mmCIF file of C-alpha atoms in Angstrom:
data_model
loop_
_atom_site.group_PDB
_atom_site.id
_atom_site.type_symbol
_atom_site.label_atom_id
_atom_site.label_comp_id
_atom_site.label_asym_id
_atom_site.label_seq_id
_atom_site.Cartn_x
_atom_site.Cartn_y
_atom_site.Cartn_z
ATOM 1 C CA UNK A 811 91.146 92.346 54.799
ATOM 2 C CA UNK A 812 94.556 91.957 56.526
ATOM 3 C CA UNK A 813 94.274 91.965 60.390
ATOM 4 C CA UNK A 814 97.332 91.356 62.672
ATOM 5 C CA UNK A 815 96.073 91.138 66.312
ATOM 6 C CA UNK A 816 98.759 91.241 69.002
ATOM 7 C CA UNK A 817 98.828 89.863 72.569
ATOM 8 C CA UNK A 818 98.354 92.373 75.646
ATOM 9 C CA UNK A 819 100.700 94.239 77.756
ATOM 10 C CA UNK A 820 103.480 92.749 79.686
ATOM 11 C CA UNK A 821 105.344 93.565 82.659
ATOM 12 C CA UNK A 822 108.588 91.736 83.119
ATOM 13 C CA UNK A 823 111.382 91.804 85.634
ATOM 14 C CA UNK A 824 115.015 92.667 84.471
ATOM 15 C CA UNK A 825 116.806 89.524 83.187
ATOM 16 C CA UNK A 826 113.444 87.839 82.320
ATOM 17 C CA UNK A 827 112.167 87.088 78.680
ATOM 18 C CA UNK A 828 109.260 88.073 77.081
ATOM 19 C CA UNK A 829 107.092 86.400 74.094
ATOM 20 C CA UNK A 830 104.735 88.509 72.055
ATOM 21 C CA UNK A 831 102.318 87.083 69.684
ATOM 22 C CA UNK A 832 100.768 88.422 66.442
ATOM 23 C CA UNK A 833 97.794 86.699 65.065
ATOM 24 C CA UNK A 834 96.998 86.876 61.332
ATOM 25 C CA UNK A 835 93.733 87.056 59.506
ATOM 26 C CA UNK A 836 92.383 87.957 56.049
ATOM 27 C CA UNK A 837 95.237 86.611 54.046
ATOM 28 C CA UNK A 838 97.449 83.535 53.587
ATOM 29 C CA UNK A 839 99.798 83.525 56.382
ATOM 30 C CA UNK A 840 102.239 81.188 54.880
ATOM 31 C CA UNK A 841 102.597 83.658 51.924
ATOM 32 C CA UNK A 842 103.872 86.454 53.907
ATOM 33 C CA UNK A 843 106.985 87.618 55.733
ATOM 34 C CA UNK A 844 106.191 89.218 59.285
ATOM 35 C CA UNK A 845 108.564 91.827 60.673
ATOM 36 C CA UNK A 846 109.101 92.981 64.188
ATOM 37 C CA UNK A 847 109.588 96.772 64.934
ATOM 38 C CA UNK A 848 109.833 98.336 68.483
ATOM 39 C CA UNK A 849 109.373 101.832 69.851
ATOM 40 C CA UNK A 850 110.977 102.772 72.896
ATOM 41 C CA UNK A 851 109.692 106.027 74.653
ATOM 42 C CA UNK A 852 111.315 109.087 73.075
ATOM 43 C CA UNK A 853 113.218 106.629 70.684
ATOM 44 C CA UNK A 854 112.940 106.283 67.015
ATOM 45 C CA UNK A 855 111.276 102.988 65.723
ATOM 46 C CA UNK A 856 113.750 99.968 65.479
ATOM 47 C CA UNK A 857 113.649 97.233 63.250
ATOM 48 C CA UNK A 858 114.196 93.792 64.945
ATOM 49 C CA UNK A 859 113.960 91.201 62.302
ATOM 50 C CA UNK A 860 111.346 89.006 60.189
ATOM 51 C CA UNK A 861 110.406 85.486 59.708
ATOM 52 C CA UNK A 862 109.037 83.951 56.329
ATOM 53 C CA UNK A 863 105.530 82.501 57.249
ATOM 54 C CA UNK A 864 106.050 79.863 54.747
ATOM 55 C CA UNK A 865 109.485 78.273 55.096
ATOM 56 C CA UNK A 866 110.312 79.782 58.703
ATOM 57 C CA UNK A 867 113.509 81.448 57.711
ATOM 58 C CA UNK A 868 114.279 84.444 59.740
ATOM 59 C CA UNK A 869 116.702 87.437 59.585
ATOM 60 C CA UNK A 870 117.534 89.460 62.805
ATOM 61 C CA UNK A 871 119.056 92.939 63.113
ATOM 62 C CA UNK A 872 122.552 92.994 64.264
ATOM 63 C CA UNK A 873 121.518 94.849 67.289
ATOM 64 C CA UNK A 874 119.209 92.319 68.647
ATOM 65 C CA UNK A 875 121.118 89.120 67.263
ATOM 66 C CA UNK A 876 121.586 86.486 70.106
ATOM 67 C CA UNK A 877 118.741 88.161 72.106
ATOM 68 C CA UNK A 878 115.729 87.936 69.959
ATOM 69 C CA UNK A 879 113.937 84.739 68.635
ATOM 70 C CA UNK A 880 111.126 84.947 66.012
ATOM 71 C CA UNK A 881 109.113 81.873 65.332
ATOM 72 C CA UNK A 882 105.626 81.252 63.870
ATOM 73 C CA UNK A 883 102.957 78.636 64.117
ATOM 74 C CA UNK A 884 101.324 78.341 60.698
ATOM 75 C CA UNK A 885 98.318 76.326 61.989
ATOM 76 C CA UNK A 886 97.517 78.925 64.299
ATOM 77 C CA UNK A 887 98.437 81.682 61.825
ATOM 78 C CA UNK A 888 100.483 83.137 64.464
ATOM 79 C CA UNK A 889 103.947 84.839 64.739
ATOM 80 C CA UNK A 890 105.796 85.311 67.858
ATOM 81 C CA UNK A 891 108.790 87.539 69.021
ATOM 82 C CA UNK A 892 110.800 86.469 72.039
ATOM 83 C CA UNK A 893 113.363 88.903 73.563
ATOM 84 C CA UNK A 894 115.528 87.521 76.413
ATOM 85 C CA UNK A 895 117.853 89.154 78.775
ATOM 86 C CA UNK A 896 115.484 92.328 79.365
ATOM 87 C CA UNK A 897 116.623 95.548 80.810
ATOM 88 C CA UNK A 898 114.795 98.660 81.312
ATOM 89 C CA UNK A 899 116.038 99.897 78.099
ATOM 90 C CA UNK A 900 113.787 97.233 76.485
ATOM 91 C CA UNK A 901 110.605 99.085 77.595
ATOM 92 C CA UNK A 902 108.813 99.826 74.426
ATOM 93 C CA UNK A 903 105.772 99.168 72.145
ATOM 94 C CA UNK A 904 106.538 96.370 70.100
ATOM 95 C CA UNK A 905 104.702 95.819 66.837
ATOM 96 C CA UNK A 906 104.416 93.078 64.250
ATOM 97 C CA UNK A 907 104.211 94.576 60.476
ATOM 98 C CA UNK A 908 104.018 93.210 57.194
ATOM 99 C CA UNK A 909 104.743 94.421 53.524
ATOM 100 C CA UNK A 910 101.861 93.990 51.099
ATOM 101 C CA UNK A 911 103.594 91.757 48.628
ATOM 102 C CA UNK A 912 103.739 87.861 48.837
ATOM 103 C CA UNK A 913 106.844 85.953 49.724
ATOM 104 C CA UNK A 914 109.046 89.121 49.983
ATOM 105 C CA UNK A 915 110.674 90.866 52.837
ATOM 106 C CA UNK A 916 109.645 94.225 51.368
ATOM 107 C CA UNK A 917 110.917 97.596 51.649
ATOM 108 C CA UNK A 918 108.138 99.471 53.513
ATOM 109 C CA UNK A 919 105.312 98.121 56.030
ATOM 110 C CA UNK A 920 101.858 98.326 54.769
ATOM 111 C CA UNK A 921 100.115 96.452 57.649
ATOM 112 C CA UNK A 922 100.698 96.761 61.280
ATOM 113 C CA UNK A 923 99.464 95.129 64.332
ATOM 114 C CA UNK A 924 98.059 97.435 67.205
ATOM 115 C CA UNK A 925 101.227 97.137 69.331
ATOM 116 C CA UNK A 926 102.075 95.517 72.636
ATOM 117 C CA UNK A 927 103.640 97.504 75.524
ATOM 118 C CA UNK A 928 106.139 95.502 77.211
ATOM 119 C CA UNK A 929 107.437 97.274 80.464
ATOM 120 C CA UNK A 930 110.659 96.453 82.392
ATOM 121 C CA UNK A 931 111.051 98.294 85.701
ATOM 122 C CA UNK A 932 114.310 99.652 86.359
ATOM 123 C CA UNK B 140 124.628 102.592 58.810
ATOM 124 C CA UNK B 141 122.551 105.338 57.212
ATOM 125 C CA UNK B 142 121.044 107.733 59.665
ATOM 126 C CA UNK B 143 117.757 109.754 58.852
ATOM 127 C CA UNK B 144 117.299 113.256 60.123
ATOM 128 C CA UNK B 145 114.019 114.844 60.053
ATOM 129 C CA UNK B 146 113.319 118.599 60.283
ATOM 130 C CA UNK B 147 111.751 120.370 61.990
ATOM 131 C CA UNK B 148 111.164 118.405 65.177
ATOM 132 C CA UNK B 149 107.949 120.069 65.651
ATOM 133 C CA UNK B 150 105.834 122.039 63.055
ATOM 134 C CA UNK B 151 102.895 124.316 64.186
ATOM 135 C CA UNK B 152 100.491 125.107 61.525
ATOM 136 C CA UNK B 153 96.667 125.798 61.114
ATOM 137 C CA UNK B 154 93.982 123.602 59.146
ATOM 138 C CA UNK B 155 93.943 124.442 55.577
ATOM 139 C CA UNK B 156 97.764 125.483 55.449
ATOM 140 C CA UNK B 157 100.446 123.527 53.543
ATOM 141 C CA UNK B 158 102.995 121.511 55.400
ATOM 142 C CA UNK B 159 106.504 120.639 54.211
ATOM 143 C CA UNK B 160 108.360 118.014 56.315
ATOM 144 C CA UNK B 161 112.033 117.162 55.425
ATOM 145 C CA UNK B 162 114.002 113.904 55.955
ATOM 146 C CA UNK B 163 117.762 113.900 54.999
ATOM 147 C CA UNK B 164 119.831 110.806 54.665
ATOM 148 C CA UNK B 165 123.347 110.638 55.825
ATOM 149 C CA UNK B 166 124.489 109.082 52.367
ATOM 150 C CA UNK B 167 122.570 108.647 49.114
ATOM 151 C CA UNK B 168 119.611 106.066 49.207
ATOM 152 C CA UNK B 169 117.737 104.984 46.373
ATOM 153 C CA UNK B 170 114.357 106.619 45.952
ATOM 154 C CA UNK B 171 112.598 103.259 45.588
ATOM 155 C CA UNK B 172 113.659 102.684 49.261
ATOM 156 C CA UNK B 173 112.106 105.809 51.189
ATOM 157 C CA UNK B 174 108.835 105.671 52.816
ATOM 158 C CA UNK B 175 106.703 108.102 54.976
ATOM 159 C CA UNK B 176 104.463 107.041 57.818
ATOM 160 C CA UNK B 177 101.913 108.813 59.923
ATOM 161 C CA UNK B 178 101.295 108.014 63.696
ATOM 162 C CA UNK B 179 98.558 109.067 66.082
ATOM 163 C CA UNK B 180 98.497 108.701 69.727
ATOM 164 C CA UNK B 181 98.124 105.216 70.766
ATOM 165 C CA UNK B 182 97.953 103.948 67.165
ATOM 166 C CA UNK B 183 100.415 102.137 64.985
ATOM 167 C CA UNK B 184 102.240 103.658 62.186
ATOM 168 C CA UNK B 185 100.240 104.108 58.842
ATOM 169 C CA UNK B 186 102.044 103.890 55.581
ATOM 170 C CA UNK B 187 101.439 107.058 53.545
ATOM 171 C CA UNK B 188 104.211 107.080 50.895
ATOM 172 C CA UNK B 189 106.460 104.281 49.393
ATOM 173 C CA UNK B 190 109.106 104.675 46.675
ATOM 174 C CA UNK B 191 109.636 108.248 47.897
ATOM 175 C CA UNK B 192 106.503 109.408 45.888
ATOM 176 C CA UNK B 193 104.158 106.943 45.471
ATOM 177 C CA UNK B 194 100.746 107.072 47.746
ATOM 178 C CA UNK B 195 99.649 104.063 49.499
ATOM 179 C CA UNK B 196 96.324 102.667 49.289
ATOM 180 C CA UNK B 197 93.457 104.743 50.516
ATOM 181 C CA UNK B 198 95.835 107.694 51.051
ATOM 182 C CA UNK B 199 94.271 111.128 50.132
ATOM 183 C CA UNK B 200 96.050 112.967 47.378
ATOM 184 C CA UNK B 201 96.821 115.923 49.609
ATOM 185 C CA UNK B 202 99.706 113.856 50.570
ATOM 186 C CA UNK B 203 102.658 113.961 48.312
ATOM 187 C CA UNK B 204 106.240 112.832 48.320
ATOM 188 C CA UNK B 205 109.412 113.939 46.508
ATOM 189 C CA UNK B 206 113.156 113.866 46.400
ATOM 190 C CA UNK B 207 116.115 111.943 45.650
ATOM 191 C CA UNK B 208 119.674 111.201 46.755
ATOM 192 C CA UNK B 209 119.826 112.313 50.418
ATOM 193 C CA UNK B 210 116.980 114.784 50.603
ATOM 194 C CA UNK B 211 113.389 114.041 50.702
ATOM 195 C CA UNK B 212 110.139 115.710 51.386
ATOM 196 C CA UNK B 213 106.553 114.921 52.297
ATOM 197 C CA UNK B 214 104.126 117.660 51.618
ATOM 198 C CA UNK B 215 100.605 117.860 52.859
ATOM 199 C CA UNK B 216 98.547 120.618 51.249
ATOM 200 C CA UNK B 217 95.485 122.089 52.887
ATOM 201 C CA UNK B 218 95.973 120.501 56.250
ATOM 202 C CA UNK B 219 92.949 118.652 57.517
ATOM 203 C CA UNK B 220 92.466 118.466 61.494
ATOM 204 C CA UNK B 221 92.803 114.662 61.146
ATOM 205 C CA UNK B 222 96.377 115.207 59.763
ATOM 206 C CA UNK B 223 97.925 116.556 63.000
ATOM 207 C CA UNK B 224 100.035 113.699 64.052
ATOM 208 C CA UNK B 225 103.800 112.583 64.059
ATOM 209 C CA UNK B 226 105.396 111.767 60.682
ATOM 210 C CA UNK B 227 108.303 109.394 60.268
ATOM 211 C CA UNK B 228 110.378 108.630 57.328
ATOM 212 C CA UNK B 229 111.911 105.081 56.792
ATOM 213 C CA UNK B 230 114.666 103.701 54.505
ATOM 214 C CA UNK B 231 115.664 100.327 53.452
ATOM 215 C CA UNK B 232 119.198 98.811 53.023
ATOM 216 C CA UNK B 233 119.590 95.675 51.382
ATOM 217 C CA UNK B 234 123.310 95.018 52.147
ATOM 218 C CA UNK B 235 123.230 94.186 54.974
ATOM 219 C CA UNK B 236 119.414 94.118 55.025
ATOM 220 C CA UNK B 237 117.985 96.419 57.485
ATOM 221 C CA UNK B 238 115.318 99.151 57.987
ATOM 222 C CA UNK B 239 115.933 102.304 59.662
ATOM 223 C CA UNK B 240 113.717 105.277 60.569
ATOM 224 C CA UNK B 241 113.971 109.051 61.236
ATOM 225 C CA UNK B 242 113.157 110.499 64.551
ATOM 226 C CA UNK B 243 109.895 111.994 63.597
ATOM 227 C CA UNK B 244 108.273 115.438 63.059
ATOM 228 C CA UNK B 245 105.476 116.294 65.169
ATOM 229 C CA UNK B 246 102.874 118.301 63.230
ATOM 230 C CA UNK B 247 100.584 120.170 65.772
ATOM 231 C CA UNK B 248 97.718 122.560 65.491
ATOM 232 C CA UNK B 249 98.831 126.288 65.772
#
């Protein structure tokens, strides 16, 4: 059974960086692509990017390019999303999510982590 | 960039009634790339429908999706109390690759 368990809530000052983790269990981490999606209060969900668990290739949304870094540690079966130069507009719940197919970026998200609230006070 | 607009913003119905939720795209999209999710407070979204009309694993058959081109619909027949939640549509673009979501429809108990 696929489980994605994320790290706990964070409060960061403006200008700082945050790194959120997503630990996988129940499947071969190297065979899947892990995406990151965020949900700011009152805003629609936003896709941020993905990482291939096997080869480490990444792709980022143009909106976050240059500010987001997605990595993984295969031995720890964990993916990471780091967002830098935080502002109050980055206050959101950040999710890791995955398609069900192996080795593909997918067209929708079958599995989701529980979410991590990142708060950046204004 | 394709924009998804959902309507209505809020839908007030009673258990047992039928719900019809709309998702309109700003330009034609492939039916293969349209999905619907349900989200309850404090929870992650849950995939309901993919490919516009295919139910995800474990989703009850009272949920159905339809549509093509720019207009897509999620129908929930015979609402169950557990169905009251927020629903999002989502589409996939391959060139450039990106995923975009609608703003959501809140289904509330009347």
